[in-house]
Amino acid sequence: MKIQSVKGTRDFYPPLMAVRNFIADGWKEASRRNGFEEYDGPIFEYLKMYQVKSGDEIVEQLFNFTDRGQRHLAIRPEITPTLARMVNQQINALPRPIKWFSVPRLCRAERPQKGRLREFFQWNIDIIGVDDVLADAEVIYTSIDYLRSLGLTSRDIKAKISSRKLLAGFLINLGIPEGQLDTIYPILDKKTKLPEAVFDEMLAKVISHKRTAAAIKEFMEFKDLSNISDYLLEVIRNSDEGTEAEEELERLLDLLETMGVGDYCVFDPGIVRGLAYYTGVVFEIHDAVGDLRAVCGGGRYDNLLKDFGGPAVSGTGMGMGDCVLEILLREKGLLKDGQIATLQIDNFVAYTDMELQKDAISIAAKLREKGEATDISYKSGSLKKQLKQASNAGAKKCIILSKEFIEDKKLIVKDMGTGEQELINADTF
RNA sequence: GUGGAUGUAGCUCAGCUGGCUAGAGUACCAGGUUGUGAUCCUGGGUGUCGCGGGUUCGACUCCCGUCAUCCACCCCA
């Protein structure tokens, strides 16, 4: 019976595994050089943990099951709730600030499409316990730092930055009841993703006042804080919250400039994020020219720990999936199939006669004991074939046992880079 | 859940308005005077033409159904 792979999953054959490691290793290096510590949690959790934030409809979008003890469990669709749980459990023992990262394998039961699969990897970084926007700047900087290290320039990608607080202050001053904000955010989040007419229709359903709707659209299209119209500025500054958010954003952009990534960053009030739990700075990094979905997204969530039964400690973080990233890197020519070696050995041991096999095995074993990556031919076929195998394995040297070994206990050591070879005494090994 | 496209060798694909034993490139295996990596040459098909029905003397080809994949919606933590 032939069984195929499950929809939305990937088989990581060695060349693809090399790509996956290339991405994950880069994430880990970027995390460490920016001062983040690695953590991980279980791959499944109680289902209700994912319902806290997002309600019951989320259940249809994740893989859930009941174990033999009748526990309702779910394979993790994200790691942030796990992070919140773990931090809450030891909140009084952990030194602040908490700067943690993880590269979890996640599953979501959504319909697969370009840049979105049912099983994927996502780099998460979070800073918990720092109210200062410096923490938001650090998160954005670390994200850019990684992408930049791959060769993506400020012409390739842009970090679009806004603030939920700014938006909230603006909307409230326009006369929108605070309780309605959570319904409006997901709609505004779609502004750039939908045709204008469709968006207008959706917005009209929640905002009947035409001038208010127009003001919201106008606000979301501004690209420069210093160039915003007097009327909108007045609306923003008409509240402490709006004024505070404006100052925070200005400081954030200034910090990013100081960090040397100012040219990657733009203010974009069109960035809202669909999630309810964001409370401050929000951002997404996009392909500057293409129409791929966001490479990563994140923001500040001041109530997350509290929502998971912990204290009111603030956090800010970011998630970056591997699928869109890989597509982007391939489009930019920064990642090519077969470009990353799946095998890198130091020595390959070849022999021209079966009577030499035992000695060859012994020499290979000694090299391995010394810590050198060594492979050996399993049969004494033509030397041509064995050298080809050595070459394919990326061997730096090929050690050949032949008549010189039988006669004088000498080995041929061939440098696979230069092609030069020398005779050495076998007892050197 | 909705719509569109596509299913032929491990991979990329060709195969016309139905007609001989189903093909190419690539990959892989073997060999090219039993001692040298590339290229080249020779040989090897590794296949339930997604699956099931129907039409027909005859189906990879046409029709119906079904399954799968991809793309776009819905959704997106």
GROMACS .gro file of N, CA and C in nm, chain A residues 281-414:
model
  402
  281VAL      N    1   0.327   4.937   2.002
  281VAL     CA    2   0.393   4.932   1.872
  281VAL      C    3   0.355   4.803   1.799
  282VAL      N    4   0.321   4.814   1.671
  282VAL     CA    5   0.300   4.695   1.588
  282VAL      C    6   0.384   4.713   1.460
  283PHE      N    7   0.431   4.602   1.406
  283PHE     CA    8   0.509   4.613   1.282
  283PHE      C    9   0.502   4.486   1.200
  284GLU      N   10   0.530   4.501   1.073
  284GLU     CA   11   0.541   4.388   0.982
  284GLU      C   12   0.657   4.417   0.889
  285ILE      N   13   0.729   4.313   0.850
  285ILE     CA   14   0.833   4.332   0.749
  285ILE      C   15   0.784   4.270   0.619
  286HIS      N   16   0.788   4.349   0.515
  286HIS     CA   17   0.737   4.306   0.384
  286HIS      C   18   0.843   4.310   0.278
  287ASP      N   19   0.822   4.228   0.178
  287ASP     CA   20   0.897   4.235   0.054
  287ASP      C   21   0.863   4.370  -0.008
  288ALA      N   22   0.966   4.449  -0.039
  288ALA     CA   23   0.940   4.586  -0.085
  288ALA      C   24   0.872   4.593  -0.220
  289VAL      N   25   0.896   4.495  -0.306
  289VAL     CA   26   0.836   4.501  -0.440
  289VAL      C   27   0.726   4.398  -0.463
  290GLY      N   28   0.748   4.275  -0.418
  290GLY     CA   29   0.654   4.167  -0.446
  290GLY      C   30   0.525   4.181  -0.367
  291ASP      N   31   0.437   4.086  -0.386
  291ASP     CA   32   0.313   4.089  -0.310
  291ASP      C   33   0.300   3.964  -0.224
  292LEU      N   34   0.413   3.921  -0.171
  292LEU     CA   35   0.410   3.809  -0.077
  292LEU      C   36   0.344   3.855   0.052
  293ARG      N   37   0.296   3.756   0.128
  293ARG     CA   38   0.244   3.794   0.259
  293ARG      C   39   0.363   3.836   0.345
  294ALA      N   40   0.333   3.897   0.461
  294ALA     CA   41   0.439   3.952   0.545
  294ALA      C   42   0.544   3.845   0.580
  295VAL      N   43   0.670   3.887   0.579
  295VAL     CA   44   0.779   3.796   0.617
  295VAL      C   45   0.774   3.772   0.768
  296CYS      N   46   0.745   3.877   0.841
  296CYS     CA   47   0.728   3.860   0.986
  296CYS      C   48   0.640   3.971   1.040
  297GLY      N   49   0.595   3.952   1.161
  297GLY     CA   50   0.511   4.053   1.222
  297GLY      C   51   0.519   4.043   1.373
  298GLY      N   52   0.490   4.154   1.438
  298GLY     CA   53   0.495   4.149   1.583
  298GLY      C   54   0.448   4.278   1.645
  299GLY      N   55   0.471   4.288   1.773
  299GLY     CA   56   0.429   4.410   1.841
  299GLY      C   57   0.428   4.394   1.991
  300ARG      N   58   0.378   4.497   2.054
  300ARG     CA   59   0.376   4.500   2.200
  300ARG      C   60   0.243   4.450   2.253
  301TYR      N   61   0.250   4.364   2.352
  301TYR     CA   62   0.130   4.308   2.413
  301TYR      C   63   0.140   4.326   2.565
  302ASP      N   64   0.075   4.429   2.615
  302ASP     CA   65   0.092   4.459   2.757
  302ASP      C   66   0.009   4.372   2.848
  303ASN      N   67  -0.091   4.301   2.795
  303ASN     CA   68  -0.182   4.226   2.882
  303ASN      C   69  -0.170   4.075   2.869
  304LEU      N   70  -0.076   4.029   2.790
  304LEU     CA   71  -0.071   3.887   2.761
  304LEU      C   72  -0.050   3.802   2.885
  305LEU      N   73   0.050   3.836   2.964
  305LEU     CA   74   0.077   3.756   3.083
  305LEU      C   75  -0.042   3.757   3.178
  306LYS      N   76  -0.103   3.873   3.190
  306LYS     CA   77  -0.220   3.886   3.277
  306LYS      C   78  -0.334   3.798   3.226
  307ASP      N   79  -0.352   3.798   3.097
  307ASP     CA   80  -0.459   3.715   3.039
  307ASP      C   81  -0.436   3.567   3.068
  308PHE      N   82  -0.311   3.529   3.087
  308PHE     CA   83  -0.281   3.390   3.118
  308PHE      C   84  -0.260   3.369   3.267
  309GLY      N   85  -0.323   3.455   3.344
  309GLY     CA   86  -0.323   3.435   3.489
  309GLY      C   87  -0.200   3.484   3.562
  310GLY      N   88  -0.121   3.567   3.497
  310GLY     CA   89  -0.001   3.617   3.561
  310GLY      C   90  -0.015   3.763   3.600
  311PRO      N   91   0.097   3.824   3.636
  311PRO     CA   92   0.096   3.965   3.675
  311PRO      C   93   0.092   4.056   3.552
  312ALA      N   94   0.070   4.183   3.574
  312ALA     CA   95   0.065   4.279   3.463
  312ALA      C   96   0.207   4.319   3.423
  313VAL      N   97   0.273   4.229   3.353
  313VAL     CA   98   0.408   4.259   3.305
  313VAL      C   99   0.399   4.267   3.153
  314SER      N  100   0.462   4.369   3.096
  314SER     CA  101   0.446   4.391   2.953
  314SER      C  102   0.546   4.309   2.871
  315GLY      N  103   0.516   4.294   2.746
  315GLY     CA  104   0.606   4.221   2.657
  315GLY      C  105   0.598   4.277   2.517
  316THR      N  106   0.699   4.243   2.439
  316THR     CA  107   0.697   4.281   2.298
  316THR      C  108   0.773   4.174   2.223
  317GLY      N  109   0.723   4.138   2.105
  317GLY     CA  110   0.788   4.026   2.037
  317GLY      C  111   0.756   4.020   1.889
  318MET      N  112   0.806   3.913   1.827
  318MET     CA  113   0.798   3.901   1.681
  318MET      C  114   0.797   3.754   1.643
  319GLY      N  115   0.725   3.722   1.536
  319GLY     CA  116   0.729   3.587   1.482
  319GLY      C  117   0.760   3.591   1.333
  320MET      N  118   0.848   3.500   1.288
  320MET     CA  119   0.884   3.493   1.146
  320MET      C  120   0.878   3.347   1.100
  321GLY      N  121   0.792   3.320   1.002
  321GLY     CA  122   0.778   3.183   0.953
  321GLY      C  123   0.882   3.150   0.847
  322ASP      N  124   0.907   3.022   0.829
  322ASP     CA  125   1.011   2.982   0.733
  322ASP      C  126   0.960   2.978   0.588
  323CYS      N  127   0.828   2.966   0.567
  323CYS     CA  128   0.777   2.945   0.431
  323CYS      C  129   0.792   3.068   0.343
  324VAL      N  130   0.740   3.181   0.389
  324VAL     CA  131   0.749   3.303   0.310
  324VAL      C  132   0.896   3.345   0.294
  325LEU      N  133   0.971   3.329   0.403
  325LEU     CA  134   1.112   3.366   0.398
  325LEU      C  135   1.185   3.290   0.288
  326GLU      N  136   1.160   3.159   0.282
  326GLU     CA  137   1.228   3.077   0.182
  326GLU      C  138   1.191   3.121   0.040
  327ILE      N  139   1.063   3.150   0.019
  327ILE     CA  140   1.019   3.197  -0.113
  327ILE      C  141   1.089   3.328  -0.148
  328LEU      N  142   1.094   3.419  -0.051
  328LEU     CA  143   1.157   3.549  -0.073
  328LEU      C  144   1.305   3.532  -0.109
  329LEU      N  145   1.375   3.448  -0.033
  329LEU     CA  146   1.518   3.429  -0.058
  329LEU      C  147   1.542   3.369  -0.196
  330ARG      N  148   1.455   3.277  -0.237
  330ARG     CA  149   1.470   3.219  -0.370
  330ARG      C  150   1.443   3.322  -0.478
  331GLU      N  151   1.341   3.406  -0.456
  331GLU     CA  152   1.310   3.510  -0.554
  331GLU      C  153   1.425   3.608  -0.570
  332LYS      N  154   1.494   3.634  -0.460
  332LYS     CA  155   1.605   3.730  -0.464
  332LYS      C  156   1.736   3.664  -0.506
  333GLY      N  157   1.731   3.536  -0.534
  333GLY     CA  158   1.852   3.466  -0.575
  333GLY      C  159   1.951   3.444  -0.461
  334LEU      N  160   1.904   3.454  -0.339
  334LEU     CA  161   1.993   3.438  -0.224
  334LEU      C  162   1.995   3.294  -0.173
  335LEU      N  163   1.917   3.210  -0.238
  335LEU     CA  164   1.910   3.071  -0.197
  335LEU      C  165   1.885   2.987  -0.321
  336LYS      N  166   1.979   2.894  -0.347
  336LYS     CA  167   1.961   2.812  -0.466
  336LYS      C  168   1.970   2.665  -0.428
  337ASP      N  169   1.895   2.583  -0.501
  337ASP     CA  170   1.899   2.440  -0.474
  337ASP      C  171   2.039   2.387  -0.495
  338GLY      N  172   2.082   2.301  -0.407
  338GLY     CA  173   2.213   2.240  -0.421
  338GLY      C  174   2.328   2.330  -0.381
  339GLN      N  175   2.293   2.453  -0.341
  339GLN     CA  176   2.396   2.550  -0.305
  339GLN      C  177   2.458   2.516  -0.168
  340ILE      N  178   2.378   2.456  -0.084
  340ILE     CA  179   2.425   2.425   0.050
  340ILE      C  180   2.464   2.277   0.054
  341ALA      N  181   2.586   2.252   0.097
  341ALA     CA  182   2.636   2.114   0.100
  341ALA      C  183   2.559   2.034   0.205
  342THR      N  184   2.522   1.912   0.166
  342THR     CA  185   2.453   1.826   0.263
  342THR      C  186   2.552   1.735   0.333
  343LEU      N  187   2.673   1.734   0.279
  343LEU     CA  188   2.773   1.642   0.331
  343LEU      C  189   2.906   1.714   0.324
  344GLN      N  190   2.985   1.707   0.427
  344GLN     CA  191   3.115   1.774   0.426
  344GLN      C  192   3.210   1.687   0.506
  345ILE      N  193   3.282   1.601   0.437
  345ILE     CA  194   3.372   1.514   0.514
  345ILE      C  195   3.518   1.550   0.489
  346ASP      N  196   3.599   1.512   0.585
  346ASP     CA  197   3.742   1.542   0.576
  346ASP      C  198   3.815   1.440   0.490
  347ASN      N  199   3.786   1.313   0.515
  347ASN     CA  200   3.859   1.209   0.445
  347ASN      C  201   3.767   1.105   0.384
  348PHE      N  202   3.809   1.052   0.270
  348PHE     CA  203   3.742   0.938   0.212
  348PHE      C  204   3.847   0.830   0.191
  349VAL      N  205   3.820   0.710   0.239
  349VAL     CA  206   3.917   0.603   0.227
  349VAL      C  207   3.877   0.508   0.114
  350ALA      N  208   3.967   0.496   0.016
  350ALA     CA  209   3.941   0.409  -0.099
  350ALA      C  210   4.045   0.298  -0.102
  351TYR      N  211   4.012   0.188  -0.169
  351TYR     CA  212   4.108   0.078  -0.181
  351TYR      C  213   4.083   0.002  -0.309
  352THR      N  214   4.191  -0.055  -0.363
  352THR     CA  215   4.180  -0.114  -0.496
  352THR      C  216   4.163  -0.265  -0.495
  353ASP      N  217   4.166  -0.322  -0.377
  353ASP     CA  218   4.154  -0.468  -0.371
  353ASP      C  219   4.082  -0.507  -0.243
  354MET      N  220   3.998  -0.608  -0.253
  354MET     CA  221   3.923  -0.649  -0.135
  354MET      C  222   4.013  -0.692  -0.020
  355GLU      N  223   4.134  -0.741  -0.051
  355GLU     CA  224   4.222  -0.785   0.058
  355GLU      C  225   4.269  -0.665   0.141
  356LEU      N  226   4.248  -0.543   0.088
  356LEU     CA  227   4.287  -0.422   0.161
  356LEU      C  228   4.173  -0.364   0.245
  357GLN      N  229   4.054  -0.425   0.232
  357GLN     CA  230   3.937  -0.366   0.297
  357GLN      C  231   3.954  -0.353   0.449
  358LYS      N  232   4.008  -0.459   0.509
  358LYS     CA  233   4.022  -0.456   0.655
  358LYS      C  234   4.113  -0.342   0.701
  359ASP      N  235   4.226  -0.324   0.630
  359ASP     CA  236   4.316  -0.214   0.664
  359ASP      C  237   4.248  -0.079   0.642
  360ALA      N  238   4.171  -0.071   0.535
  360ALA     CA  239   4.100   0.054   0.506
  360ALA      C  240   4.002   0.087   0.619
  361ILE      N  241   3.932  -0.016   0.663
  361ILE     CA  242   3.835   0.005   0.773
  361ILE      C  243   3.907   0.050   0.899
  362SER      N  244   4.020  -0.011   0.924
  362SER     CA  245   4.098   0.023   1.043
  362SER      C  246   4.145   0.169   1.038
  363ILE      N  247   4.193   0.210   0.921
  363ILE     CA  248   4.242   0.349   0.906
  363ILE      C  249   4.126   0.448   0.920
  364ALA      N  250   4.012   0.415   0.858
  364ALA     CA  251   3.895   0.503   0.870
  364ALA      C  252   3.854   0.518   1.016
  365ALA      N  253   3.856   0.406   1.088
  365ALA     CA  254   3.815   0.409   1.229
  365ALA      C  255   3.909   0.498   1.310
  366LYS      N  256   4.041   0.490   1.279
  366LYS     CA  257   4.137   0.573   1.353
  366LYS      C  258   4.114   0.720   1.325
  367LEU      N  259   4.084   0.753   1.200
  367LEU     CA  260   4.057   0.893   1.165
  367LEU      C  261   3.932   0.943   1.237
  368ARG      N  262   3.833   0.858   1.240
  368ARG     CA  263   3.708   0.897   1.309
  368ARG      C  264   3.734   0.917   1.457
  369GLU      N  265   3.819   0.833   1.514
  369GLU     CA  266   3.851   0.844   1.656
  369GLU      C  267   3.919   0.978   1.684
  370LYS      N  268   3.997   1.024   1.584
  370LYS     CA  269   4.064   1.154   1.599
  370LYS      C  270   3.968   1.270   1.582
  371GLY      N  271   3.844   1.238   1.545
  371GLY     CA  272   3.745   1.344   1.531
  371GLY      C  273   3.732   1.396   1.390
  372GLU      N  274   3.797   1.330   1.295
  372GLU     CA  275   3.786   1.375   1.157
  372GLU      C  276   3.670   1.304   1.087
  373ALA      N  277   3.589   1.383   1.018
  373ALA     CA  278   3.476   1.324   0.946
  373ALA      C  279   3.529   1.236   0.835
  374THR      N  280   3.498   1.109   0.841
  374THR     CA  281   3.558   1.014   0.747
  374THR      C  282   3.455   0.916   0.694
  375ASP      N  283   3.461   0.893   0.564
  375ASP     CA  284   3.375   0.791   0.507
  375ASP      C  285   3.463   0.694   0.429
  376ILE      N  286   3.405   0.579   0.400
  376ILE     CA  287   3.485   0.475   0.338
  376ILE      C  288   3.405   0.407   0.229
  377SER      N  289   3.475   0.362   0.128
  377SER     CA  290   3.408   0.288   0.022
  377SER      C  291   3.367   0.151   0.077
  378TYR      N  292   3.252   0.103   0.034
  378TYR     CA  293   3.207  -0.028   0.083
  378TYR      C  294   3.249  -0.142  -0.008
  379LYS      N  295   3.310  -0.103  -0.119
  379LYS     CA  296   3.361  -0.210  -0.206
  379LYS      C  297   3.482  -0.157  -0.282
  380SER      N  298   3.560  -0.251  -0.334
  380SER     CA  299   3.686  -0.212  -0.397
  380SER      C  300   3.671  -0.194  -0.546
  381GLY      N  301   3.570  -0.135  -0.595
  381GLY     CA  302   3.553  -0.123  -0.739
  381GLY      C  303   3.662  -0.042  -0.804
  382SER      N  304   3.630   0.015  -0.920
  382SER     CA  305   3.731   0.095  -0.988
  382SER      C  306   3.761   0.218  -0.904
  383LEU      N  307   3.886   0.260  -0.911
  383LEU     CA  308   3.927   0.378  -0.836
  383LEU      C  309   3.851   0.501  -0.883
  384LYS      N  310   3.823   0.499  -1.011
  384LYS     CA  311   3.747   0.611  -1.070
  384LYS      C  312   3.616   0.633  -0.995
  385LYS      N  313   3.549   0.522  -0.973
  385LYS     CA  314   3.420   0.530  -0.906
  385LYS      C  315   3.433   0.576  -0.762
  386GLN      N  316   3.537   0.527  -0.697
  386GLN     CA  317   3.556   0.564  -0.557
  386GLN      C  318   3.594   0.711  -0.543
  387LEU      N  319   3.674   0.760  -0.637
  387LEU     CA  320   3.711   0.902  -0.632
  387LEU      C  321   3.590   0.989  -0.659
  388LYS      N  322   3.505   0.939  -0.744
  388LYS     CA  323   3.384   1.015  -0.772
  388LYS      C  324   3.296   1.024  -0.647
  389GLN      N  325   3.291   0.912  -0.578
  389GLN     CA  326   3.213   0.910  -0.454
  389GLN      C  327   3.273   1.008  -0.353
  390ALA      N  328   3.407   1.008  -0.345
  390ALA     CA  329   3.477   1.099  -0.254
  390ALA      C  330   3.446   1.244  -0.291
  391SER      N  331   3.447   1.270  -0.420
  391SER     CA  332   3.421   1.405  -0.469
  391SER      C  333   3.279   1.448  -0.437
  392ASN      N  334   3.184   1.359  -0.461
  392ASN     CA  335   3.043   1.389  -0.431
  392ASN      C  336   3.020   1.414  -0.283
  393ALA      N  337   3.100   1.346  -0.201
  393ALA     CA  338   3.083   1.361  -0.056
  393ALA      C  339   3.151   1.487  -0.004
  394GLY      N  340   3.215   1.560  -0.095
  394GLY     CA  341   3.281   1.684  -0.053
  394GLY      C  342   3.407   1.659   0.028
  395ALA      N  343   3.469   1.542   0.007
  395ALA     CA  344   3.587   1.507   0.086
  395ALA      C  345   3.703   1.601   0.055
  396LYS      N  346   3.775   1.641   0.160
  396LYS     CA  347   3.892   1.726   0.139
  396LYS      C  348   4.009   1.641   0.090
  397LYS      N  349   4.019   1.519   0.147
  397LYS     CA  350   4.129   1.430   0.109
  397LYS      C  351   4.074   1.291   0.080
  398CYS      N  352   4.144   1.223  -0.011
  398CYS     CA  353   4.110   1.084  -0.034
  398CYS      C  354   4.235   1.000   0.000
  399ILE      N  355   4.217   0.903   0.085
  399ILE     CA  356   4.328   0.817   0.124
  399ILE      C  357   4.312   0.685   0.048
  400ILE      N  358   4.415   0.654  -0.030
  400ILE     CA  359   4.403   0.538  -0.119
  400ILE      C  360   4.498   0.427  -0.075
  401LEU      N  361   4.441   0.309  -0.054
  401LEU     CA  362   4.522   0.191  -0.025
  401LEU      C  363   4.535   0.111  -0.153
  402SER      N  364   4.659   0.092  -0.193
  402SER     CA  365   4.680   0.020  -0.318
  402SER      C  366   4.807  -0.064  -0.306
  403LYS      N  367   4.872  -0.091  -0.418
  403LYS     CA  368   4.988  -0.182  -0.412
  403LYS      C  369   5.101  -0.127  -0.324
  404GLU      N  370   5.108   0.009  -0.314
  404GLU     CA  371   5.210   0.068  -0.227
  404GLU      C  372   5.188   0.027  -0.082
  405PHE      N  373   5.062   0.005  -0.049
  405PHE     CA  374   5.032  -0.037   0.088
  405PHE      C  375   5.071  -0.183   0.108
  406ILE      N  376   5.041  -0.263   0.009
  406ILE     CA  377   5.074  -0.405   0.017
  406ILE      C  378   5.225  -0.424   0.023
  407GLU      N  379   5.297  -0.346  -0.059
  407GLU     CA  380   5.442  -0.363  -0.067
  407GLU      C  381   5.517  -0.294   0.047
  408ASP      N  382   5.482  -0.166   0.073
  408ASP     CA  383   5.562  -0.087   0.168
  408ASP      C  384   5.483  -0.027   0.283
  409LYS      N  385   5.358  -0.065   0.299
  409LYS     CA  386   5.273  -0.004   0.402
  409LYS      C  387   5.266   0.149   0.385
  410LYS      N  388   5.255   0.190   0.260
  410LYS     CA  389   5.243   0.335   0.233
  410LYS      C  390   5.105   0.366   0.177
  411LEU      N  391   5.056   0.484   0.215
  411LEU     CA  392   4.925   0.527   0.170
  411LEU      C  393   4.940   0.643   0.072
  412ILE      N  394   4.849   0.648  -0.022
  412ILE     CA  395   4.844   0.766  -0.109
  412ILE      C  396   4.743   0.861  -0.047
  413VAL      N  397   4.786   0.985  -0.022
  413VAL     CA  398   4.692   1.086   0.028
  413VAL      C  399   4.674   1.188  -0.082
  414LYS      N  400   4.554   1.192  -0.135
  414LYS     CA  401   4.526   1.282  -0.247
  414LYS      C  402   4.445   1.401  -0.197
   0.00000   0.00000   0.00000
